[in-house]
mmCIF file of C-alpha atoms in Angstrom:
data_model
loop_
_atom_site.group_PDB
_atom_site.id
_atom_site.type_symbol
_atom_site.label_atom_id
_atom_site.label_comp_id
_atom_site.label_asym_id
_atom_site.label_seq_id
_atom_site.Cartn_x
_atom_site.Cartn_y
_atom_site.Cartn_z
ATOM 1 C CA MET A 272 0.757 -6.123 -14.230
ATOM 2 C CA THR A 273 0.079 -2.183 -13.851
ATOM 3 C CA ASN A 274 2.833 0.167 -14.372
ATOM 4 C CA TYR A 275 2.968 3.812 -12.781
ATOM 5 C CA SER A 276 5.655 6.222 -12.433
ATOM 6 C CA THR A 277 4.991 9.420 -10.962
ATOM 7 C CA SER A 278 7.532 9.942 -8.452
ATOM 8 C CA GLU A 279 10.719 11.852 -8.786
ATOM 9 C CA ASP A 280 12.384 9.096 -6.801
ATOM 10 C CA PRO A 281 10.375 5.904 -7.016
ATOM 11 C CA GLY A 282 12.936 4.154 -4.623
ATOM 12 C CA LYS A 283 11.819 6.238 -1.824
ATOM 13 C CA PHE A 284 8.244 4.732 -2.059
ATOM 14 C CA ALA A 285 9.968 1.172 -2.198
ATOM 15 C CA LEU A 286 11.802 1.668 0.699
ATOM 16 C CA TRP A 287 9.011 3.274 2.883
ATOM 17 C CA VAL A 288 6.996 0.043 2.006
ATOM 18 C CA LYS A 289 9.798 -2.410 2.867
ATOM 19 C CA GLU A 290 10.365 -0.408 6.191
ATOM 20 C CA LYS A 291 6.688 0.267 7.142
ATOM 21 C CA MET A 292 4.790 -2.541 5.598
ATOM 22 C CA PRO A 293 7.360 -5.330 4.750
ATOM 23 C CA ASP A 294 4.547 -7.947 4.068
ATOM 24 C CA LEU A 295 2.874 -6.159 1.288
ATOM 25 C CA ALA A 296 6.216 -5.413 -0.676
ATOM 26 C CA TYR A 297 5.632 -8.622 -2.677
ATOM 27 C CA MET A 298 2.909 -7.098 -4.219
ATOM 28 C CA PHE A 299 5.263 -4.974 -6.360
ATOM 29 C CA ASP A 300 8.349 -5.172 -8.562
ATOM 30 C CA PHE A 301 9.818 -1.834 -7.700
ATOM 31 C CA GLU A 302 12.558 -1.915 -10.193
ATOM 32 C CA LYS A 303 10.055 -2.185 -12.827
ATOM 33 C CA GLN A 304 7.691 -0.074 -11.273
ATOM 34 C CA GLU A 305 4.649 -2.888 -11.779
ATOM 35 C CA ARG A 306 1.964 -3.980 -9.531
ATOM 36 C CA ILE A 307 2.225 -7.603 -9.582
ATOM 37 C CA ASP A 308 -1.629 -8.547 -9.950
ATOM 38 C CA GLU A 309 -1.175 -12.376 -9.230
ATOM 39 C CA ASN A 310 0.337 -11.395 -5.817
ATOM 40 C CA VAL A 311 -2.251 -8.838 -5.151
ATOM 41 C CA GLU A 312 -4.893 -11.688 -5.797
ATOM 42 C CA ASP A 313 -3.218 -14.264 -3.540
ATOM 43 C CA TYR A 314 -2.781 -11.633 -0.921
ATOM 44 C CA PHE A 315 -6.418 -10.665 -0.769
ATOM 45 C CA THR A 316 -7.670 -14.301 -0.809
ATOM 46 C CA LEU A 317 -6.344 -14.937 2.461
ATOM 47 C CA ALA A 318 -6.313 -11.786 3.982
ATOM 48 C CA SER A 319 -8.020 -10.823 7.252
ATOM 49 C CA HIS A 320 -9.959 -7.841 7.776
ATOM 50 C CA ARG A 321 -7.426 -5.860 8.836
ATOM 51 C CA GLU A 322 -4.970 -7.005 6.224
ATOM 52 C CA HIS A 323 -7.606 -6.050 3.547
ATOM 53 C CA LEU A 324 -7.646 -2.636 4.655
ATOM 54 C CA ARG A 325 -3.607 -1.992 4.921
ATOM 55 C CA GLY A 326 -3.645 -3.695 1.263
ATOM 56 C CA ASN A 327 -6.253 -1.201 0.130
ATOM 57 C CA PHE A 328 -4.330 1.484 1.723
ATOM 58 C CA ILE A 329 -0.952 0.867 -0.063
ATOM 59 C CA LEU A 330 -2.571 -0.074 -3.446
ATOM 60 C CA SER A 331 -4.517 3.170 -3.386
ATOM 61 C CA ILE A 332 -1.209 5.111 -2.944
ATOM 62 C CA TRP A 333 0.422 2.918 -5.718
ATOM 63 C CA ASP A 334 -2.732 3.668 -8.102
ATOM 64 C CA GLN A 335 -3.115 7.077 -6.676
ATOM 65 C CA ASP A 336 -6.755 6.600 -6.913
ATOM 66 C CA ASN A 337 -9.645 4.990 -4.479
ATOM 67 C CA ARG A 338 -10.310 2.097 -6.724
ATOM 68 C CA PHE A 339 -9.463 -0.200 -3.974
ATOM 69 C CA GLN A 340 -11.731 1.880 -1.814
ATOM 70 C CA PHE A 341 -9.689 2.437 1.156
ATOM 71 C CA ASP A 342 -12.052 3.599 3.958
ATOM 72 C CA PHE A 343 -10.642 5.777 6.681
ATOM 73 C CA VAL A 344 -13.563 5.259 9.322
ATOM 74 C CA ASP A 345 -13.111 1.356 8.975
ATOM 75 C CA ALA A 346 -9.744 1.861 9.239
ATOM 76 C CA ALA A 347 -9.768 3.933 12.477
ATOM 77 C CA ARG A 348 -11.999 1.387 14.171
ATOM 78 C CA THR A 349 -10.127 -1.848 13.047
ATOM 79 C CA LEU A 350 -6.399 -1.260 12.760
ATOM 80 C CA ASN A 351 -3.725 -1.021 15.433
ATOM 81 C CA GLN A 352 -1.936 1.919 16.665
ATOM 82 C CA GLN A 353 1.019 0.853 14.540
ATOM 83 C CA ASP A 354 -0.877 0.502 11.317
ATOM 84 C CA MET A 355 -2.704 4.045 12.211
ATOM 85 C CA THR A 356 0.646 5.832 12.875
ATOM 86 C CA ILE A 357 2.119 4.447 9.534
ATOM 87 C CA ILE A 358 -1.057 5.829 7.754
ATOM 88 C CA ALA A 359 -1.022 9.092 9.636
ATOM 89 C CA ASP A 360 2.780 9.737 9.054
ATOM 90 C CA TRP A 361 2.206 9.200 5.419
ATOM 91 C CA LEU A 362 -0.916 11.826 5.579
ATOM 92 C CA ASN A 363 1.683 14.240 6.861
ATOM 93 C CA SER A 364 4.511 13.584 4.237
ATOM 94 C CA PRO A 365 3.508 11.456 1.321
ATOM 95 C CA ILE A 366 5.693 9.388 -0.595
ATOM 96 C CA TRP A 367 4.442 8.248 -4.088
ATOM 97 C CA PRO A 368 5.625 5.354 -6.396
#
């Protein structure tokens, strides 16, 4: 499990994930501020290309780096309008874990 605590209010990120990408919330233990690596592995094992992009985006935010290699060009080509709006809104007003 990976533990990151950099937000003044980590609860905001938890609420944001649960509202905007609820299917990805199980990858995290928000109370402990941990990524649940087993759940991440399970997610990517069965994920479609679109789901990979969404997962890479949220995990890049969590880790605050690009280890998961979120690709904006691929995202623009692949994701639907709802996903793109979520990403654009986050870029305009980032919420960190």
